[in-house]
mmCIF file of N, CA and C in Angstrom:
data_model
loop_
_atom_site.group_PDB
_atom_site.id
_atom_site.type_symbol
_atom_site.label_atom_id
_atom_site.label_comp_id
_atom_site.label_asym_id
_atom_site.label_seq_id
_atom_site.Cartn_x
_atom_site.Cartn_y
_atom_site.Cartn_z
ATOM 1 N N MET R 1306 -29.068 6.865 -120.985
ATOM 2 C CA MET R 1306 -28.960 6.676 -119.381
ATOM 3 C C MET R 1306 -30.091 5.631 -118.999
ATOM 4 N N THR R 1307 -29.725 4.808 -118.289
ATOM 5 C CA THR R 1307 -30.941 3.844 -117.533
ATOM 6 C C THR R 1307 -31.560 4.255 -116.478
ATOM 7 N N GLU R 1308 -32.504 4.179 -116.382
ATOM 8 C CA GLU R 1308 -33.258 4.491 -114.968
ATOM 9 C C GLU R 1308 -32.754 3.316 -113.890
ATOM 10 N N PRO R 1309 -32.697 3.640 -112.541
ATOM 11 C CA PRO R 1309 -32.555 2.722 -111.592
ATOM 12 C C PRO R 1309 -33.887 1.827 -111.366
ATOM 13 N N ASP R 1310 -33.333 0.534 -111.171
ATOM 14 C CA ASP R 1310 -34.411 -0.248 -110.726
ATOM 15 C C ASP R 1310 -35.133 0.007 -109.296
ATOM 16 N N VAL R 1311 -36.408 0.431 -109.434
ATOM 17 C CA VAL R 1311 -37.114 0.919 -108.203
ATOM 18 C C VAL R 1311 -38.168 -0.010 -107.785
ATOM 19 N N GLY R 1312 -38.194 -0.475 -106.654
ATOM 20 C CA GLY R 1312 -38.825 -1.521 -106.018
ATOM 21 C C GLY R 1312 -40.334 -0.831 -105.243
ATOM 22 N N SER R 1313 -40.731 -1.642 -104.532
ATOM 23 C CA SER R 1313 -41.941 -1.097 -103.958
ATOM 24 C C SER R 1313 -41.417 -0.385 -102.490
ATOM 25 N N ALA R 1314 -42.383 0.253 -101.951
ATOM 26 C CA ALA R 1314 -41.900 1.257 -100.594
ATOM 27 C C ALA R 1314 -41.145 0.512 -99.656
ATOM 28 N N ALA R 1315 -41.600 -0.845 -99.492
ATOM 29 C CA ALA R 1315 -40.869 -1.799 -98.300
ATOM 30 C C ALA R 1315 -39.535 -1.984 -98.931
ATOM 31 N N GLN R 1316 -39.392 -2.329 -100.161
ATOM 32 C CA GLN R 1316 -37.980 -2.872 -100.713
ATOM 33 C C GLN R 1316 -37.081 -1.383 -100.751
ATOM 34 N N GLU R 1317 -37.672 -0.430 -100.915
ATOM 35 C CA GLU R 1317 -36.736 0.865 -100.937
ATOM 36 C C GLU R 1317 -36.291 0.981 -99.589
ATOM 37 N N ALA R 1318 -37.360 0.997 -98.535
ATOM 38 C CA ALA R 1318 -37.154 1.176 -97.051
ATOM 39 C C ALA R 1318 -35.962 0.421 -96.694
ATOM 40 N N MET R 1319 -35.954 -1.044 -96.959
ATOM 41 C CA MET R 1319 -34.953 -1.846 -96.649
ATOM 42 C C MET R 1319 -33.617 -1.482 -97.299
ATOM 43 N N ARG R 1320 -33.480 -1.106 -98.486
ATOM 44 C CA ARG R 1320 -32.427 -0.592 -99.079
ATOM 45 C C ARG R 1320 -31.839 0.548 -98.356
ATOM 46 N N LEU R 1321 -32.706 1.367 -98.060
ATOM 47 C CA LEU R 1321 -32.243 2.533 -97.343
ATOM 48 C C LEU R 1321 -31.600 2.180 -95.940
ATOM 49 N N LEU R 1322 -32.328 1.212 -95.275
ATOM 50 C CA LEU R 1322 -31.647 0.928 -94.172
ATOM 51 C C LEU R 1322 -30.290 -0.116 -94.183
ATOM 52 N N ARG R 1323 -30.196 -0.960 -95.223
ATOM 53 C CA ARG R 1323 -29.097 -1.516 -95.531
ATOM 54 C C ARG R 1323 -27.828 -0.545 -95.928
ATOM 55 N N ALA R 1324 -28.364 0.325 -96.538
ATOM 56 C CA ALA R 1324 -27.310 1.447 -96.931
ATOM 57 C C ALA R 1324 -26.841 2.174 -95.704
ATOM 58 N N LEU R 1325 -27.581 2.644 -94.866
ATOM 59 C CA LEU R 1325 -27.164 3.343 -93.618
ATOM 60 C C LEU R 1325 -26.219 2.223 -92.732
ATOM 61 N N GLY R 1326 -26.766 1.159 -92.669
ATOM 62 C CA GLY R 1326 -25.857 0.131 -91.976
ATOM 63 C C GLY R 1326 -24.610 -0.050 -92.435
ATOM 64 N N GLU R 1327 -24.282 -0.122 -93.516
ATOM 65 C CA GLU R 1327 -23.140 -0.203 -94.457
ATOM 66 C C GLU R 1327 -22.290 0.707 -94.266
ATOM 67 N N SER R 1328 -22.854 2.004 -94.384
ATOM 68 C CA SER R 1328 -22.225 3.127 -94.360
ATOM 69 C C SER R 1328 -21.530 3.429 -92.770
ATOM 70 N N SER R 1329 -22.231 3.171 -91.955
ATOM 71 C CA SER R 1329 -21.640 3.406 -90.582
ATOM 72 C C SER R 1329 -20.669 2.215 -89.913
ATOM 73 N N ALA R 1330 -20.932 1.020 -90.665
ATOM 74 C CA ALA R 1330 -19.837 0.013 -90.558
ATOM 75 C C ALA R 1330 -18.687 0.377 -91.130
ATOM 76 N N ALA R 1331 -18.833 1.004 -92.519
ATOM 77 C CA ALA R 1331 -17.480 1.102 -93.020
ATOM 78 C C ALA R 1331 -16.588 2.251 -92.498
ATOM 79 N N ALA R 1332 -17.348 3.390 -91.790
ATOM 80 C CA ALA R 1332 -16.847 4.504 -91.276
ATOM 81 C C ALA R 1332 -15.689 4.146 -90.301
ATOM 82 N N PRO R 1333 -14.457 4.819 -90.461
ATOM 83 C CA PRO R 1333 -13.244 4.556 -89.669
ATOM 84 C C PRO R 1333 -13.772 4.878 -88.294
ATOM 85 N N ALA R 1334 -13.212 4.116 -87.206
ATOM 86 C CA ALA R 1334 -13.435 4.510 -85.909
ATOM 87 C C ALA R 1334 -12.917 5.965 -85.571
ATOM 88 N N ASP R 1335 -11.809 6.518 -86.062
ATOM 89 C CA ASP R 1335 -11.354 7.817 -85.885
ATOM 90 C C ASP R 1335 -11.841 8.815 -86.682
ATOM 91 N N ASP R 1336 -12.873 8.557 -87.371
ATOM 92 C CA ASP R 1336 -13.678 9.708 -88.122
ATOM 93 C C ASP R 1336 -14.090 10.739 -87.113
ATOM 94 N N SER R 1337 -13.899 12.058 -87.644
ATOM 95 C CA SER R 1337 -14.121 13.239 -86.842
ATOM 96 C C SER R 1337 -15.803 13.286 -86.665
ATOM 97 N N ALA R 1338 -16.398 12.901 -87.757
ATOM 98 C CA ALA R 1338 -17.798 13.065 -87.326
ATOM 99 C C ALA R 1338 -18.472 12.186 -86.587
ATOM 100 N N ALA R 1339 -17.756 10.990 -86.520
ATOM 101 C CA ALA R 1339 -18.291 9.806 -85.799
ATOM 102 C C ALA R 1339 -17.909 10.080 -84.304
ATOM 103 N N SER R 1340 -16.559 10.505 -84.284
ATOM 104 C CA SER R 1340 -15.970 10.658 -82.790
ATOM 105 C C SER R 1340 -16.646 12.011 -82.090
ATOM 106 N N SER R 1341 -17.120 12.956 -82.954
ATOM 107 C CA SER R 1341 -17.596 14.152 -82.303
ATOM 108 C C SER R 1341 -18.946 13.903 -81.609
ATOM 109 N N HIS R 1342 -19.396 12.688 -81.944
ATOM 110 C CA HIS R 1342 -21.119 12.588 -81.437
ATOM 111 C C HIS R 1342 -20.541 11.565 -80.065
ATOM 112 N N ALA R 1343 -20.395 12.141 -78.962
ATOM 113 C CA ALA R 1343 -20.193 11.295 -77.818
ATOM 114 C C ALA R 1343 -21.578 11.297 -76.932
ATOM 115 N N CYS R 1344 -22.026 10.340 -76.753
ATOM 116 C CA CYS R 1344 -23.447 10.155 -75.877
ATOM 117 C C CYS R 1344 -23.501 8.837 -75.322
ATOM 118 N N SER R 1345 -24.332 8.846 -74.592
ATOM 119 C CA SER R 1345 -24.914 7.478 -74.053
ATOM 120 C C SER R 1345 -26.073 7.103 -74.631
ATOM 121 N N THR R 1346 -26.235 5.808 -74.982
ATOM 122 C CA THR R 1346 -27.308 5.541 -75.875
ATOM 123 C C THR R 1346 -28.554 5.645 -74.810
ATOM 124 N N SER R 1347 -28.337 5.796 -73.537
ATOM 125 C CA SER R 1347 -29.406 5.781 -72.475
ATOM 126 C C SER R 1347 -30.412 7.137 -72.750
ATOM 127 N N TRP R 1348 -29.928 7.952 -73.194
ATOM 128 C CA TRP R 1348 -30.605 9.112 -73.324
ATOM 129 C C TRP R 1348 -30.865 9.722 -74.677
ATOM 130 N N CYS R 1349 -29.869 9.445 -75.696
ATOM 131 C CA CYS R 1349 -29.835 10.141 -76.818
ATOM 132 C C CYS R 1349 -30.824 9.503 -77.707
ATOM 133 N N PRO R 1350 -31.893 9.966 -78.130
ATOM 134 C CA PRO R 1350 -32.979 9.606 -79.005
ATOM 135 C C PRO R 1350 -32.176 8.950 -80.477
ATOM 136 N N VAL R 1351 -31.390 9.764 -80.947
ATOM 137 C CA VAL R 1351 -30.865 9.434 -82.184
ATOM 138 C C VAL R 1351 -30.171 7.979 -82.090
ATOM 139 N N CYS R 1352 -29.128 7.883 -80.911
ATOM 140 C CA CYS R 1352 -28.606 6.644 -80.689
ATOM 141 C C CYS R 1352 -29.424 5.415 -80.236
ATOM 142 N N GLN R 1353 -30.684 5.720 -79.584
ATOM 143 C CA GLN R 1353 -31.504 4.675 -79.220
ATOM 144 C C GLN R 1353 -32.219 4.269 -80.515
ATOM 145 N N VAL R 1354 -32.709 5.006 -81.476
ATOM 146 C CA VAL R 1354 -33.000 4.488 -82.926
ATOM 147 C C VAL R 1354 -32.234 3.647 -83.340
ATOM 148 N N ALA R 1355 -30.770 4.074 -83.476
ATOM 149 C CA ALA R 1355 -29.933 3.542 -84.308
ATOM 150 C C ALA R 1355 -29.528 2.076 -83.644
ATOM 151 N N ASP R 1356 -29.472 1.937 -82.365
ATOM 152 C CA ASP R 1356 -29.315 0.644 -81.695
ATOM 153 C C ASP R 1356 -30.560 -0.202 -81.720
ATOM 154 N N PHE R 1357 -31.628 0.181 -81.886
ATOM 155 C CA PHE R 1357 -32.757 -0.442 -81.966
ATOM 156 C C PHE R 1357 -33.034 -0.871 -83.534
ATOM 157 N N VAL R 1358 -32.604 -0.261 -84.520
ATOM 158 C CA VAL R 1358 -32.344 -0.728 -85.786
ATOM 159 C C VAL R 1358 -31.308 -1.888 -85.934
ATOM 160 N N ARG R 1359 -30.415 -1.568 -85.503
ATOM 161 C CA ARG R 1359 -29.096 -2.527 -85.487
ATOM 162 C C ARG R 1359 -29.588 -3.818 -84.901
ATOM 163 N N GLU R 1360 -30.429 -3.816 -83.752
ATOM 164 C CA GLU R 1360 -30.563 -5.079 -83.048
ATOM 165 C C GLU R 1360 -31.993 -5.634 -83.328
ATOM 166 N N ASN R 1361 -32.776 -5.147 -84.182
ATOM 167 C CA ASN R 1361 -33.938 -5.587 -84.510
ATOM 168 C C ASN R 1361 -34.346 -5.496 -85.935
ATOM 169 N N PRO R 1362 -33.574 -5.993 -86.972
ATOM 170 C CA PRO R 1362 -33.824 -5.891 -88.275
ATOM 171 C C PRO R 1362 -35.282 -6.520 -88.686
ATOM 172 N N GLU R 1363 -35.608 -7.475 -88.096
ATOM 173 C CA GLU R 1363 -36.830 -8.077 -88.317
ATOM 174 C C GLU R 1363 -38.162 -7.193 -88.135
ATOM 175 N N VAL R 1364 -38.060 -6.375 -87.060
ATOM 176 C CA VAL R 1364 -39.028 -5.524 -86.905
ATOM 177 C C VAL R 1364 -39.310 -4.501 -87.596
ATOM 178 N N ILE R 1365 -37.936 -3.848 -88.144
ATOM 179 C CA ILE R 1365 -37.895 -2.947 -89.226
ATOM 180 C C ILE R 1365 -38.454 -3.580 -90.543
ATOM 181 N N ALA R 1366 -38.157 -4.714 -90.941
ATOM 182 C CA ALA R 1366 -38.627 -5.327 -92.209
ATOM 183 C C ALA R 1366 -40.161 -5.428 -92.001
ATOM 184 N N GLY R 1367 -40.716 -5.895 -90.892
ATOM 185 C CA GLY R 1367 -42.106 -5.938 -90.646
ATOM 186 C C GLY R 1367 -42.923 -4.482 -90.702
ATOM 187 N N VAL R 1368 -42.248 -3.635 -90.308
ATOM 188 C CA VAL R 1368 -42.750 -2.281 -90.460
ATOM 189 C C VAL R 1368 -42.752 -1.909 -91.999
ATOM 190 N N ALA R 1369 -41.733 -2.125 -92.750
ATOM 191 C CA ALA R 1369 -41.549 -1.822 -94.075
ATOM 192 C C ALA R 1369 -42.453 -2.650 -94.749
ATOM 193 N N ALA R 1370 -42.660 -3.787 -94.640
ATOM 194 C CA ALA R 1370 -43.735 -4.852 -95.313
ATOM 195 C C ALA R 1370 -45.208 -4.051 -95.071
ATOM 196 N N SER R 1371 -45.417 -3.870 -93.906
ATOM 197 C CA SER R 1371 -46.816 -3.335 -93.498
ATOM 198 C C SER R 1371 -46.956 -1.766 -94.078
ATOM 199 N N ALA R 1372 -45.888 -1.196 -94.364
ATOM 200 C CA ALA R 1372 -45.998 0.141 -94.860
ATOM 201 C C ALA R 1372 -46.318 -0.139 -96.626
ATOM 202 N N GLY R 1373 -45.597 -0.927 -96.996
ATOM 203 C CA GLY R 1373 -45.917 -1.456 -98.430
ATOM 204 C C GLY R 1373 -47.344 -1.858 -98.770
ATOM 205 N N SER R 1374 -47.892 -2.886 -97.600
ATOM 206 C CA SER R 1374 -49.215 -3.229 -97.778
ATOM 207 C C SER R 1374 -50.168 -1.834 -98.025
ATOM 208 N N MET R 1375 -49.831 -1.126 -97.047
ATOM 209 C CA MET R 1375 -50.681 -0.128 -96.893
ATOM 210 C C MET R 1375 -50.697 0.682 -98.106
ATOM 211 N N LEU R 1376 -49.665 0.858 -98.605
ATOM 212 C CA LEU R 1376 -49.428 1.641 -99.895
ATOM 213 C C LEU R 1376 -50.245 1.053 -100.894
ATOM 214 N N VAL R 1377 -50.137 -0.238 -101.113
ATOM 215 C CA VAL R 1377 -50.663 -0.859 -102.213
ATOM 216 C C VAL R 1377 -52.536 -0.776 -102.031
ATOM 217 N N ALA R 1378 -52.832 -0.897 -100.724
ATOM 218 C CA ALA R 1378 -54.263 -0.819 -100.642
ATOM 219 C C ALA R 1378 -54.804 0.366 -100.871
ATOM 220 N N LEU R 1379 -53.927 1.753 -100.563
ATOM 221 C CA LEU R 1379 -54.414 2.986 -100.726
ATOM 222 C C LEU R 1379 -54.349 3.186 -102.462
ATOM 223 N N ARG R 1380 -53.418 2.548 -102.999
ATOM 224 C CA ARG R 1380 -53.423 2.908 -104.645
ATOM 225 C C ARG R 1380 -54.605 2.248 -105.222
ATOM 226 N N ASP R 1381 -54.948 0.967 -104.605
ATOM 227 C CA ASP R 1381 -56.247 0.110 -105.116
ATOM 228 C C ASP R 1381 -57.569 1.164 -104.875
ATOM 229 N N LEU R 1382 -57.643 1.770 -103.717
ATOM 230 C CA LEU R 1382 -58.728 2.318 -103.370
ATOM 231 C C LEU R 1382 -58.767 3.575 -104.584
ATOM 232 N N ILE R 1383 -57.598 4.307 -104.795
ATOM 233 C CA ILE R 1383 -57.606 5.478 -105.417
ATOM 234 C C ILE R 1383 -57.981 4.932 -106.734
ATOM 235 N N ASP R 1384 -57.450 3.865 -107.325
ATOM 236 C CA ASP R 1384 -57.811 3.485 -108.795
ATOM 237 C C ASP R 1384 -59.273 3.059 -108.845
ATOM 238 N N ALA R 1385 -59.945 2.372 -107.737
ATOM 239 C CA ALA R 1385 -61.238 1.939 -107.744
ATOM 240 C C ALA R 1385 -62.192 3.248 -107.794
ATOM 241 N N ALA R 1386 -61.677 4.390 -106.820
ATOM 242 C CA ALA R 1386 -62.579 5.634 -107.048
ATOM 243 C C ALA R 1386 -62.493 6.360 -108.159
ATOM 244 N N ALA R 1387 -61.108 6.244 -109.030
ATOM 245 C CA ALA R 1387 -60.991 6.930 -110.232
ATOM 246 C C ALA R 1387 -61.819 6.422 -111.354
ATOM 247 N N SER R 1388 -62.001 4.978 -111.400
ATOM 248 C CA SER R 1388 -62.474 4.180 -112.286
ATOM 249 C C SER R 1388 -64.063 4.082 -112.207
ATOM 250 N N SER R 1389 -64.645 4.437 -111.169
ATOM 251 C CA SER R 1389 -66.054 4.218 -110.867
ATOM 252 C C SER R 1389 -67.013 5.295 -111.491
ATOM 253 N N PRO R 1390 -67.821 5.151 -112.402
ATOM 254 C CA PRO R 1390 -68.906 6.061 -112.979
ATOM 255 C C PRO R 1390 -69.069 7.148 -112.135
ATOM 256 N N ALA R 1391 -68.994 8.562 -112.537
ATOM 257 C CA ALA R 1391 -69.593 9.568 -111.915
ATOM 258 C C ALA R 1391 -71.057 9.634 -111.553
ATOM 259 N N ARG R 1392 -71.520 9.785 -110.257
ATOM 260 C CA ARG R 1392 -72.940 9.713 -110.097
ATOM 261 C C ARG R 1392 -73.515 11.056 -109.989
ATOM 262 N N PRO R 1393 -74.601 11.330 -110.628
ATOM 263 C CA PRO R 1393 -75.105 12.684 -110.738
ATOM 264 C C PRO R 1393 -75.610 13.226 -109.393
ATOM 265 N N ASN R 1394 -75.504 14.467 -109.091
ATOM 266 C CA ASN R 1394 -75.750 14.772 -107.660
ATOM 267 C C ASN R 1394 -77.139 14.927 -107.616
ATOM 268 N N SER R 1395 -77.896 14.438 -106.392
ATOM 269 C CA SER R 1395 -79.306 14.511 -106.338
ATOM 270 C C SER R 1395 -79.941 15.799 -106.346
ATOM 271 N N GLN R 1396 -79.530 16.945 -106.087
ATOM 272 C CA GLN R 1396 -79.842 18.132 -106.045
ATOM 273 C C GLN R 1396 -79.884 18.702 -107.617
ATOM 274 N N ASP R 1397 -79.197 18.074 -108.592
ATOM 275 C CA ASP R 1397 -79.229 18.709 -109.929
ATOM 276 C C ASP R 1397 -80.538 18.085 -110.730
ATOM 277 N N GLN R 1398 -80.917 16.680 -110.087
ATOM 278 C CA GLN R 1398 -82.119 16.319 -110.928
ATOM 279 C C GLN R 1398 -83.499 17.019 -110.293
ATOM 280 N N THR R 1399 -84.274 17.646 -111.351
ATOM 281 C CA THR R 1399 -85.559 18.273 -111.064
ATOM 282 C C THR R 1399 -86.616 17.548 -111.705
#
């Protein structure tokens, strides 16, 4: 069995958002789950987020890229801390 191609956190976030957008666009209009959620986007936080994501894909891409950059920086910090030699504790020296 081959393992799936896994990208950076930003790439994976964009894949997830695309998949969510495709699944909502592919759902039939008379679907019972879709028709049971009757609300106005003026007050429903779920619908507000969904509308924001649909209307502002560039913002979501920017957030995903920033999150990816933050994870790379964090990984570099951890790698640097792990590779630095251990310093003796000043209290241990007599």
